[in-house]
PDB file of C-alpha atoms in Angstrom:
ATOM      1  CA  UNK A   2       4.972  41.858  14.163  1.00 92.00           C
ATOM      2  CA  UNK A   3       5.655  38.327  12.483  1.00 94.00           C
ATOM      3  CA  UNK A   4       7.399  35.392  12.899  1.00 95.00           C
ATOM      4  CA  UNK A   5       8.714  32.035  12.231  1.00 94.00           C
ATOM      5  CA  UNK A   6       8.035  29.183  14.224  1.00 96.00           C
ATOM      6  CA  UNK A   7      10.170  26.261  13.236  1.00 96.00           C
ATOM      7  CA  UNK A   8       9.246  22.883  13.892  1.00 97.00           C
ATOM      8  CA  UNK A   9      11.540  19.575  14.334  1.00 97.00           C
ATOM      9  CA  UNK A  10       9.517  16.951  11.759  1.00 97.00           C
ATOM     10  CA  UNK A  11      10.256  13.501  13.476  1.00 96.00           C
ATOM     11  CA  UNK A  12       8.392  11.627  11.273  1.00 96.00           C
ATOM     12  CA  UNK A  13       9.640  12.438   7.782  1.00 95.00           C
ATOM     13  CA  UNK A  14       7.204  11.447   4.541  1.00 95.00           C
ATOM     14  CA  UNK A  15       3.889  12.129   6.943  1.00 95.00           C
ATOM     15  CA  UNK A  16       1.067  14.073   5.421  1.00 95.00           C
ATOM     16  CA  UNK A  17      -1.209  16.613   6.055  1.00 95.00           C
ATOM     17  CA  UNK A  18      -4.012  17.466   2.904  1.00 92.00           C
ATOM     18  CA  UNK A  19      -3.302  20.478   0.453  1.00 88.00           C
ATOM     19  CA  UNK A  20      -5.118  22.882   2.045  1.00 87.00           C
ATOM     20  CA  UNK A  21      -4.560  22.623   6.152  1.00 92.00           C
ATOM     21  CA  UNK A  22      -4.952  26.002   7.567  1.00 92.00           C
ATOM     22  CA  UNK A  23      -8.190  24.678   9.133  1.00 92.00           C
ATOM     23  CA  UNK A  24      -5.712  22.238  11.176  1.00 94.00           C
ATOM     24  CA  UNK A  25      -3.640  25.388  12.007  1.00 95.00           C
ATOM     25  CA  UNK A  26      -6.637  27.346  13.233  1.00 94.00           C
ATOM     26  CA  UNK A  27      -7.343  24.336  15.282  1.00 93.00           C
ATOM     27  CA  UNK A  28      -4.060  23.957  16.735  1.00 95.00           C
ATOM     28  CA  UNK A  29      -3.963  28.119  17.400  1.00 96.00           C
ATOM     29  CA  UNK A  30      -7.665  27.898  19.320  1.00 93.00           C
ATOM     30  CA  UNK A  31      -6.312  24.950  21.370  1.00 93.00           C
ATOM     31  CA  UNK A  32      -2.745  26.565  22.038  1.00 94.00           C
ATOM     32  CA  UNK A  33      -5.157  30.052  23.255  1.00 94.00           C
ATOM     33  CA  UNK A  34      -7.741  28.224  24.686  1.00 90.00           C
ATOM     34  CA  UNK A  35      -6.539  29.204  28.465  1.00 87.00           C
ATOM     35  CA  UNK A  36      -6.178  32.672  27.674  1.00 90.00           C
ATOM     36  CA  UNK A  37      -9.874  33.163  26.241  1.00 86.00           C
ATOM     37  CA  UNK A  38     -10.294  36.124  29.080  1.00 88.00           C
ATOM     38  CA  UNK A  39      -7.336  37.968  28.187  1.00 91.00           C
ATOM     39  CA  UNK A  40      -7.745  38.227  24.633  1.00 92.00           C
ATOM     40  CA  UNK A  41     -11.313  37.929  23.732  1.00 88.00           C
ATOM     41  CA  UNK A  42     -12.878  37.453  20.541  1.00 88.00           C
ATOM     42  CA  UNK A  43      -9.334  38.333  19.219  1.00 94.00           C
ATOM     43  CA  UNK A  44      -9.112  38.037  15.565  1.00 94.00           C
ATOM     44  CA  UNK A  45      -6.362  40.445  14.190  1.00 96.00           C
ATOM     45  CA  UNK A  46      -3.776  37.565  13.912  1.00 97.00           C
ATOM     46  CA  UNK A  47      -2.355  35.508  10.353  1.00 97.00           C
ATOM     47  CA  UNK A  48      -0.820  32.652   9.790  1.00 97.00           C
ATOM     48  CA  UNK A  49       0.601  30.874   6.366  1.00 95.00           C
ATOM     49  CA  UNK A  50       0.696  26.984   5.874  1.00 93.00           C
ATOM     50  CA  UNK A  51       3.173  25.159   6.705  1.00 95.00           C
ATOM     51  CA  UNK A  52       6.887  25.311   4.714  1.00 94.00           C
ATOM     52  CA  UNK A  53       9.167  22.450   4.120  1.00 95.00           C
ATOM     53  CA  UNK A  54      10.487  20.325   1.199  1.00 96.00           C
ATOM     54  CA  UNK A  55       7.329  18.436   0.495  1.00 95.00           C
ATOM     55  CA  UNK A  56       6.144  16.043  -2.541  1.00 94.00           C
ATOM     56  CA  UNK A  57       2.510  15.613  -3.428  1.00 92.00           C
ATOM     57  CA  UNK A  58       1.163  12.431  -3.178  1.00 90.00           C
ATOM     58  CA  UNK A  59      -2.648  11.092  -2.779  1.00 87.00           C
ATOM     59  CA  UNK A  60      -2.566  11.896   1.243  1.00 87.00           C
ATOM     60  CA  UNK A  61      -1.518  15.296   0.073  1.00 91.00           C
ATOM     61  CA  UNK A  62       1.567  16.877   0.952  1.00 94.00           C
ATOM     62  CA  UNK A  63       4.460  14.870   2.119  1.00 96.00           C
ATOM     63  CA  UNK A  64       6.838  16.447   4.114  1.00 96.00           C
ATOM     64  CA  UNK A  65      10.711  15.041   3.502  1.00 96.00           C
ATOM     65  CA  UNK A  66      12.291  18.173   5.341  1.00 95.00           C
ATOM     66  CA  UNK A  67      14.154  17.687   9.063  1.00 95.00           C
ATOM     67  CA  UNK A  68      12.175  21.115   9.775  1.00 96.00           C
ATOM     68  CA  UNK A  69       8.892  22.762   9.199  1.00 97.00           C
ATOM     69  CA  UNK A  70       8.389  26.397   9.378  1.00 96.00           C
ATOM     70  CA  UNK A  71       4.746  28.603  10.115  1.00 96.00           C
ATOM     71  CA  UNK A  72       4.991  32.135   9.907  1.00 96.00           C
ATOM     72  CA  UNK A  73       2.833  33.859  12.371  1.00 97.00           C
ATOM     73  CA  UNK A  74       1.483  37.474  12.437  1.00 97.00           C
ATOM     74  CA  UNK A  75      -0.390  40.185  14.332  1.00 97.00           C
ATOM     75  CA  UNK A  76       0.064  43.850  15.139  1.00 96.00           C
ATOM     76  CA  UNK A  77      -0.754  42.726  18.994  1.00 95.00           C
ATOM     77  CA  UNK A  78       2.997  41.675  20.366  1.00 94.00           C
ATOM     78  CA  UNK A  79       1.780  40.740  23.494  1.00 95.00           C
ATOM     79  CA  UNK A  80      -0.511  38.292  21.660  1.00 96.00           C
ATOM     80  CA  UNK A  81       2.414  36.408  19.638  1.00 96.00           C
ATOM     81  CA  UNK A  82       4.184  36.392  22.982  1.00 95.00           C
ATOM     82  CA  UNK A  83       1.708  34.714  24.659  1.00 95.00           C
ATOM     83  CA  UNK A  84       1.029  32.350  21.800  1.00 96.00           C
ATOM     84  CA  UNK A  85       4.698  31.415  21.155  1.00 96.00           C
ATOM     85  CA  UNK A  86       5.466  30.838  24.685  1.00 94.00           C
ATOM     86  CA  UNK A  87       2.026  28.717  25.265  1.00 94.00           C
ATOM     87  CA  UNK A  88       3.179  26.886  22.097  1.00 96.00           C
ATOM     88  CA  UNK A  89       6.895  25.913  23.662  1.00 95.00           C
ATOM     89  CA  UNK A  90       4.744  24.161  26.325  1.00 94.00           C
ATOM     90  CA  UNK A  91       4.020  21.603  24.112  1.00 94.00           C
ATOM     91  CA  UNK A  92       6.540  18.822  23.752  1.00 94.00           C
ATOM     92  CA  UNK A  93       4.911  17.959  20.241  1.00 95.00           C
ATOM     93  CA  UNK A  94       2.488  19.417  18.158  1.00 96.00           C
ATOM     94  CA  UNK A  95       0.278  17.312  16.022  1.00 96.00           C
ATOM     95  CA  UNK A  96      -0.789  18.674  12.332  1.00 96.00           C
ATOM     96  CA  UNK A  97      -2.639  16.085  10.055  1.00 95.00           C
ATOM     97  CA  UNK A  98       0.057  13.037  10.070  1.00 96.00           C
ATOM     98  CA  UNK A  99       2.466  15.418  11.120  1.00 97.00           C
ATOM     99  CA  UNK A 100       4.449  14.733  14.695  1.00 97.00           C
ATOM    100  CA  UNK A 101       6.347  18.444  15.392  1.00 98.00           C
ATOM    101  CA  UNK A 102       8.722  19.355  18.166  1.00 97.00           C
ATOM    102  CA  UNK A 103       8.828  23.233  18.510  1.00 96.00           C
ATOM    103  CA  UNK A 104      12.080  24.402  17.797  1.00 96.00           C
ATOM    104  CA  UNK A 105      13.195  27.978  17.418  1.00 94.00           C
ATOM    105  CA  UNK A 106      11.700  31.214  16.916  1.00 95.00           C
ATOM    106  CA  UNK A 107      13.034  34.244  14.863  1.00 93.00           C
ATOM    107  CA  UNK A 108      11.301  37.599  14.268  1.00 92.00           C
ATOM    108  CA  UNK A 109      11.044  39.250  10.848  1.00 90.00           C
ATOM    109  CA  UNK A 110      12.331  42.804  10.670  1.00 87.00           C
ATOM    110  CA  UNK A 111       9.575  45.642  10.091  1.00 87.00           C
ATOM    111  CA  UNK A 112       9.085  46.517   6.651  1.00 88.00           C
ATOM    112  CA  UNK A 113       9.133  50.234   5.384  1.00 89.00           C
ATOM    113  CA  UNK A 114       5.884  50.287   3.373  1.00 94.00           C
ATOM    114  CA  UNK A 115       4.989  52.959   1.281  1.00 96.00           C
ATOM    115  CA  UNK A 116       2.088  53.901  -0.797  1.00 97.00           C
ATOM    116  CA  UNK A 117       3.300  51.033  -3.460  1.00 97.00           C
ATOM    117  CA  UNK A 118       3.838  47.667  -2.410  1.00 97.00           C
ATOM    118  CA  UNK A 119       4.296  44.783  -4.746  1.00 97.00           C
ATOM    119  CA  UNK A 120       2.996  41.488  -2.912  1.00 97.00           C
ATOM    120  CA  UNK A 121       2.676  37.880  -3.011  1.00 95.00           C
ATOM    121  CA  UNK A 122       0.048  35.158  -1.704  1.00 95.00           C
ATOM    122  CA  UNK A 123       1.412  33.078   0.854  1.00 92.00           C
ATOM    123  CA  UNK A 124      -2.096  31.363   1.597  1.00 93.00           C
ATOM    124  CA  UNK A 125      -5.631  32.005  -0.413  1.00 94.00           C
ATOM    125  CA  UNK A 126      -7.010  34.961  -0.343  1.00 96.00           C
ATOM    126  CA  UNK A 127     -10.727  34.997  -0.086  1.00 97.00           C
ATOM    127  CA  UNK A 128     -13.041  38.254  -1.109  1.00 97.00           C
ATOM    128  CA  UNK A 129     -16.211  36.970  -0.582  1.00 97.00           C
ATOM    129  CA  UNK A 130     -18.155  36.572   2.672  1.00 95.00           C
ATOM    130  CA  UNK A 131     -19.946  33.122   2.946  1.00 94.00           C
ATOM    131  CA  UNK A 132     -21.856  34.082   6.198  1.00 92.00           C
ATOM    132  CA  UNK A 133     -23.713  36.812   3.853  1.00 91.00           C
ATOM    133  CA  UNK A 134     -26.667  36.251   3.094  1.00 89.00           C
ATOM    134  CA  UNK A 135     -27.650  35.875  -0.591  1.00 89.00           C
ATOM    135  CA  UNK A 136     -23.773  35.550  -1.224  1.00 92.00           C
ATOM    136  CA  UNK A 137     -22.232  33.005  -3.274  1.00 95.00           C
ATOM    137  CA  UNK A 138     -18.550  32.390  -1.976  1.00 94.00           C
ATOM    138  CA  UNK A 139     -17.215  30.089  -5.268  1.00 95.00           C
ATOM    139  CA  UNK A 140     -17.944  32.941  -7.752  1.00 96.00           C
ATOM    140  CA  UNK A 141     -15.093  33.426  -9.770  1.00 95.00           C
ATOM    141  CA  UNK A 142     -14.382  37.002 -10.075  1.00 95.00           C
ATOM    142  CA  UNK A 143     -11.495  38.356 -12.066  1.00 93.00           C
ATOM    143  CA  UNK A 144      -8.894  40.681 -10.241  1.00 94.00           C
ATOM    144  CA  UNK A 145      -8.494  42.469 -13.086  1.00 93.00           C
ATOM    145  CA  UNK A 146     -11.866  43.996 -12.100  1.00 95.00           C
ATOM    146  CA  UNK A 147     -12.654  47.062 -10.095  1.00 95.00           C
ATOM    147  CA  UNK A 148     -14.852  44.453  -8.626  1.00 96.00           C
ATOM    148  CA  UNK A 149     -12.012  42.595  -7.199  1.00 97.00           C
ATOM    149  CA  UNK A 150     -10.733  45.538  -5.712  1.00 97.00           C
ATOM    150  CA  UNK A 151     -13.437  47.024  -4.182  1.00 97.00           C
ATOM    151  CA  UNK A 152     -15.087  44.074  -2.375  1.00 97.00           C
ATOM    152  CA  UNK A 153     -11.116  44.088  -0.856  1.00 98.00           C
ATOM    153  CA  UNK A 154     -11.598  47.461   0.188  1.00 98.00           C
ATOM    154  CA  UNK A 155     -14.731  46.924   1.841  1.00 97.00           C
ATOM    155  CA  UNK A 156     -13.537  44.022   4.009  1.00 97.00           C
ATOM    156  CA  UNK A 157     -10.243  45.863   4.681  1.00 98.00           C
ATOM    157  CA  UNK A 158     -12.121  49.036   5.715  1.00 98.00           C
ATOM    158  CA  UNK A 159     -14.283  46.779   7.701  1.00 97.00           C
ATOM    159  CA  UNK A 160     -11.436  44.654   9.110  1.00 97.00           C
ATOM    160  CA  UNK A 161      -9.596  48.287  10.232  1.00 97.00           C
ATOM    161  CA  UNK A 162     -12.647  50.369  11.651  1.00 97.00           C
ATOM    162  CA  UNK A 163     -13.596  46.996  14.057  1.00 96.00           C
ATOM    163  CA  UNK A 164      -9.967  46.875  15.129  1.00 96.00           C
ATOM    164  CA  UNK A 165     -10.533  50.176  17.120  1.00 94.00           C
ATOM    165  CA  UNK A 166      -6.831  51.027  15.944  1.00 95.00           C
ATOM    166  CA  UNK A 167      -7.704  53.940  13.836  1.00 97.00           C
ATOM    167  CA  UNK A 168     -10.144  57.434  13.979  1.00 96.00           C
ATOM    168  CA  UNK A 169     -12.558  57.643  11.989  1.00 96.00           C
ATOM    169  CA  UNK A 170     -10.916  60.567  10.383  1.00 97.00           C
ATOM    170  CA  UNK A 171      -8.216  58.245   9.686  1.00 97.00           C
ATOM    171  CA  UNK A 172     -10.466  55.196   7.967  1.00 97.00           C
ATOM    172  CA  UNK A 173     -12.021  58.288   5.322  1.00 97.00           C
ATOM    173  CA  UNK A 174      -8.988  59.359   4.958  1.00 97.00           C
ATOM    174  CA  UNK A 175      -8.058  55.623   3.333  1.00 98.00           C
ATOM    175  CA  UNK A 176     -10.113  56.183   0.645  1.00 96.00           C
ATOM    176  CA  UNK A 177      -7.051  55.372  -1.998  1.00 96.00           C
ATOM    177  CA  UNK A 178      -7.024  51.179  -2.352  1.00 97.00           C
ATOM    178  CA  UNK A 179      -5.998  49.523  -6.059  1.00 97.00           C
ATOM    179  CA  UNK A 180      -5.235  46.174  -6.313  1.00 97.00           C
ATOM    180  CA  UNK A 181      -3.497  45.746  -9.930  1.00 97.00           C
ATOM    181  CA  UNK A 182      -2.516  41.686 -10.642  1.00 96.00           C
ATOM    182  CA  UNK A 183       0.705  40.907 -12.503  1.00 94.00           C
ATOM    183  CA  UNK A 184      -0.484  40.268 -15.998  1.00 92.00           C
ATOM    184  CA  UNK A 185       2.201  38.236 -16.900  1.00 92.00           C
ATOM    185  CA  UNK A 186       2.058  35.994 -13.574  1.00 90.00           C
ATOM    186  CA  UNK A 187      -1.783  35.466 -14.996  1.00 89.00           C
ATOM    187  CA  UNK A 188      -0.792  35.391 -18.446  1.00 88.00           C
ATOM    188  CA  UNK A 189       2.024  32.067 -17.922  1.00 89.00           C
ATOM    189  CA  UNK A 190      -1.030  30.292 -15.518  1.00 87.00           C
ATOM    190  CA  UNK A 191      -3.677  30.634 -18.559  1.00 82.00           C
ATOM    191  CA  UNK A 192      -1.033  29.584 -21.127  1.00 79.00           C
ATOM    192  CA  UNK A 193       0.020  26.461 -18.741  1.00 78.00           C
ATOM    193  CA  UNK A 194      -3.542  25.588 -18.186  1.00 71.00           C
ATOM    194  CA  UNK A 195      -2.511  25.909 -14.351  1.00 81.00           C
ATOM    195  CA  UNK A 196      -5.037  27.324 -11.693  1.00 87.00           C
ATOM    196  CA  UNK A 197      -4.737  30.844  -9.537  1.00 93.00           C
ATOM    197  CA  UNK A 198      -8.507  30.679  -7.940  1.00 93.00           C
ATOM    198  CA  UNK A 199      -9.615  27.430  -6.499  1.00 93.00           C
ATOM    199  CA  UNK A 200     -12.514  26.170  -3.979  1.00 93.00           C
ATOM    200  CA  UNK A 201     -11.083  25.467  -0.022  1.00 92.00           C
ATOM    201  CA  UNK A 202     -12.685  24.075   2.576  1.00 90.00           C
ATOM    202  CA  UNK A 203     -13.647  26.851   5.780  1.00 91.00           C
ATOM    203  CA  UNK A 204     -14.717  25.997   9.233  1.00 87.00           C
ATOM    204  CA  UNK A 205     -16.627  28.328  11.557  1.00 85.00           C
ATOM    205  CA  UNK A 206     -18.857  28.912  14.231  1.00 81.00           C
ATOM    206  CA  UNK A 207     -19.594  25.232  14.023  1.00 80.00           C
ATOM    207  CA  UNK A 208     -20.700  25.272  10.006  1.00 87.00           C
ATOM    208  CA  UNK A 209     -18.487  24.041   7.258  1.00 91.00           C
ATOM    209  CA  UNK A 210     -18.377  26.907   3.644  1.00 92.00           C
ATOM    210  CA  UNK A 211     -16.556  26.310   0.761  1.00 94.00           C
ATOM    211  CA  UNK A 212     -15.133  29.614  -0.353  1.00 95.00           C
ATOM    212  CA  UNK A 213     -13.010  30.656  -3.327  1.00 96.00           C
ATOM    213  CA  UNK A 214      -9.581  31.210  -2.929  1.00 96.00           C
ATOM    214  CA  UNK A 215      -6.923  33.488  -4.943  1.00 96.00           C
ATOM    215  CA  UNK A 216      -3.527  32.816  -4.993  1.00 95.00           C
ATOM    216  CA  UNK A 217      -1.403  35.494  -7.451  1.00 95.00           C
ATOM    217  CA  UNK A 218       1.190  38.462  -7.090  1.00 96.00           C
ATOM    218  CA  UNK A 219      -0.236  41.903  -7.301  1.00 97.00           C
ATOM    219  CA  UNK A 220       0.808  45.435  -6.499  1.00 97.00           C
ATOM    220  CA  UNK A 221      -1.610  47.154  -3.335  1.00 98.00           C
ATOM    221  CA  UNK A 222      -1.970  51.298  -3.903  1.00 98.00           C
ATOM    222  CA  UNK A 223      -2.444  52.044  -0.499  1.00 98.00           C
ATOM    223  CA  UNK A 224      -1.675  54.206   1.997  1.00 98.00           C
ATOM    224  CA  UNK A 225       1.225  52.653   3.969  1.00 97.00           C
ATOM    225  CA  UNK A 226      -0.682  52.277   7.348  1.00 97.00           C
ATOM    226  CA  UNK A 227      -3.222  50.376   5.068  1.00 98.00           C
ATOM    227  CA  UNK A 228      -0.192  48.373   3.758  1.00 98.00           C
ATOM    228  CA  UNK A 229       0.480  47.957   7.434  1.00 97.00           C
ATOM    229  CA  UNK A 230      -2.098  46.447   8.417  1.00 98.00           C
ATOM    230  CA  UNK A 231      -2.544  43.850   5.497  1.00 98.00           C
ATOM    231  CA  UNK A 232       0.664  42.372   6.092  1.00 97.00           C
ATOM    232  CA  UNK A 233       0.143  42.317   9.829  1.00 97.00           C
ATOM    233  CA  UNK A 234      -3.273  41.043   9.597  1.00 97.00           C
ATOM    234  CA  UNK A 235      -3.560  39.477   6.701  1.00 97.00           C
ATOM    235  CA  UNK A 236      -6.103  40.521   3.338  1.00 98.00           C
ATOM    236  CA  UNK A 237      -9.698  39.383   2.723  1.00 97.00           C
ATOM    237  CA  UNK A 238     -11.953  37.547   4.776  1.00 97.00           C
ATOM    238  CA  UNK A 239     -10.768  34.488   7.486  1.00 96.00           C
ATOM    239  CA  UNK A 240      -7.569  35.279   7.785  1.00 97.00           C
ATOM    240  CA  UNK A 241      -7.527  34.912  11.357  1.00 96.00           C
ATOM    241  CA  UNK A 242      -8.019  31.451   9.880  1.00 95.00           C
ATOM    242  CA  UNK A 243      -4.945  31.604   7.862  1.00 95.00           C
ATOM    243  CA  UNK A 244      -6.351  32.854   4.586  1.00 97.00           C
ATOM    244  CA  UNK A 245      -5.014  35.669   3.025  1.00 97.00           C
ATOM    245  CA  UNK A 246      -1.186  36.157   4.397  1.00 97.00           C
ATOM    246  CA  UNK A 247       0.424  38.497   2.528  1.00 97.00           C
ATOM    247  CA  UNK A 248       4.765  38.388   1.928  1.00 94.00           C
ATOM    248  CA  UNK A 249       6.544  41.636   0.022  1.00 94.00           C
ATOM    249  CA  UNK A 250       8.026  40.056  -3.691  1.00 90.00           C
ATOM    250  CA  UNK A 251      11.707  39.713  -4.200  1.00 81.00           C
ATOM    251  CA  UNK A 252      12.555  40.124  -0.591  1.00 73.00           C
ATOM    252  CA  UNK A 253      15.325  37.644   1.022  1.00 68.00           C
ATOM    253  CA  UNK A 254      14.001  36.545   3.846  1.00 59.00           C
ATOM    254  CA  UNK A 255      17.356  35.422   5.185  1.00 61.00           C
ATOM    255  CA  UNK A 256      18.596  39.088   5.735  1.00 62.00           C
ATOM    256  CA  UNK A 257      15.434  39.788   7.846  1.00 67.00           C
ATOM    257  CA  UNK A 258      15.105  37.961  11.163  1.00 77.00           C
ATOM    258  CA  UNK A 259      16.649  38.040  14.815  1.00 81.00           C
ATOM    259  CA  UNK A 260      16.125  35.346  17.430  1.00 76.00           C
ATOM    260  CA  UNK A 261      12.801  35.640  19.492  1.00 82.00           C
ATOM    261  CA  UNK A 262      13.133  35.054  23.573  1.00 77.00           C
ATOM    262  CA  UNK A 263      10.837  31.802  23.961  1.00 73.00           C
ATOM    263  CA  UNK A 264      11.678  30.963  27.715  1.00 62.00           C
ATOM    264  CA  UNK A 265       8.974  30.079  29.327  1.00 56.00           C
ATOM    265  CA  UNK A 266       8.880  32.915  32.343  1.00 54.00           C
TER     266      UNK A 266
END
């Protein structure tokens, strides 16, 4: 299930830097914070950064739009419920310079993934593990690479069997997993001397990484309940720290949402 959360901006040209999810996370933990018993050590959510017509200045991102927008995912319902309606609480919201108003809600219709799914990077997507040891989490690694694709599967695999959502007849049965990058998306960057991979700030468990980040379109071989639960949960490592959210290419998201009850029962 996903959805988007807009906000009411009522202090037009504030800032928040680049890269914020870690300001997201913050504000999700806090929003949860009183239902710690009820969903413990819960992880399978995603979130993107926030939307709006910005400029960039040397703050960061300046937001000029009357509304903001954060889309929000997990497979868990009950756990976007919970969040939205904690959220609604708030009579303003707080995000770098940022002074929100919750507004609205709408939910984004389900998808019908298949085995071939052509999607883009709505926040970085990070392969590599900085709480490994030995592990090096700015290495550049091309995802033209098998590499690429199988550290992905890995963490997916990982991500999936911990979830306790699948058999484990179902996991070895997910043995199909391709990642293939649009060459000519890659090709333009090069030849515009513009950047797809760059280093972002993590927090967690008290310690501060610096990890990698990818940020390209690519088309996922899959099987669909993999597809699933990528773009429920988000791809790669941290993205219940809003790395890795996943969006399907060329779809209108105008033709795909329906209010979301909010009321605070």
């Amino acid at each position: 299930m996903r959805v988007r959360i807009v906000f009411g901006l009522t202090n037009k040209g504030a800032s928040v830097p680049f890269h914020h999810q870690f300001l997201l996370s913050g504000l999700v933990n806090s929003v949860m914070d009183r239902h710690r018993i009820e969903f413990p050590d819960f992880d399978l959510y995603n979130f993107s950064g926030l939307k709006g017509q910005t400029k960039v200045g040397k703050e960061g991102l300046h937001f000029y739009s009357n509304k903001v927008t954060l889309v929000f995912s997990s497979p868990n319902e009950k756990y976007i419920d919970v969040f939205v309606k904690a959220l609604f609480k708030m009579p303003q919201v707080e995000i770098g310079k940022l002074l929100l108003v919750p507004l609205t809600v709408e939910r984004e219709a389900e998808p019908q993934l298949a085995n071939e799914v052509k999607f883009i990077c709505i926040s970085p997507l990070v392969i590599i593990n900085p709480e490994e040891k030995g592990s090096d989490p700015k290495k550049f690694i091309s995802p033209s690479t098998d590499m690429f694709s199988d550290m992905l599967y890995e963490s997916t695999m990982s991500r999936m069997e911990k979830s306790k959502r699948f058999t484990p007849e179902e996991i070895a049965s997910f043995y199909k997993f391709q990642i293939v990058p649009d060459k000519d998306y890659l090709t333009k960057i090069r030849e515009e001397e513009k950047k797809f991979a760059r280093i972002f700030p993590v927090f967690h468990k008290a310690e501060k990484y610096e990890v990698r980040g990818y940020t390209f379109p690519f088309t996922l071989y899959a099987d669909p309940k993999v597809q699933q639960f990528v773009f429920d949960c988000g791809l790669g490592f941290y993205a219940f720290k809003g790395f890795g959210m996943l969006d399907i290419a060329n779809a209108d998201p105008n033709q795909r949402t329906t209010p979301f009850n909010v009321s605070n029962d």
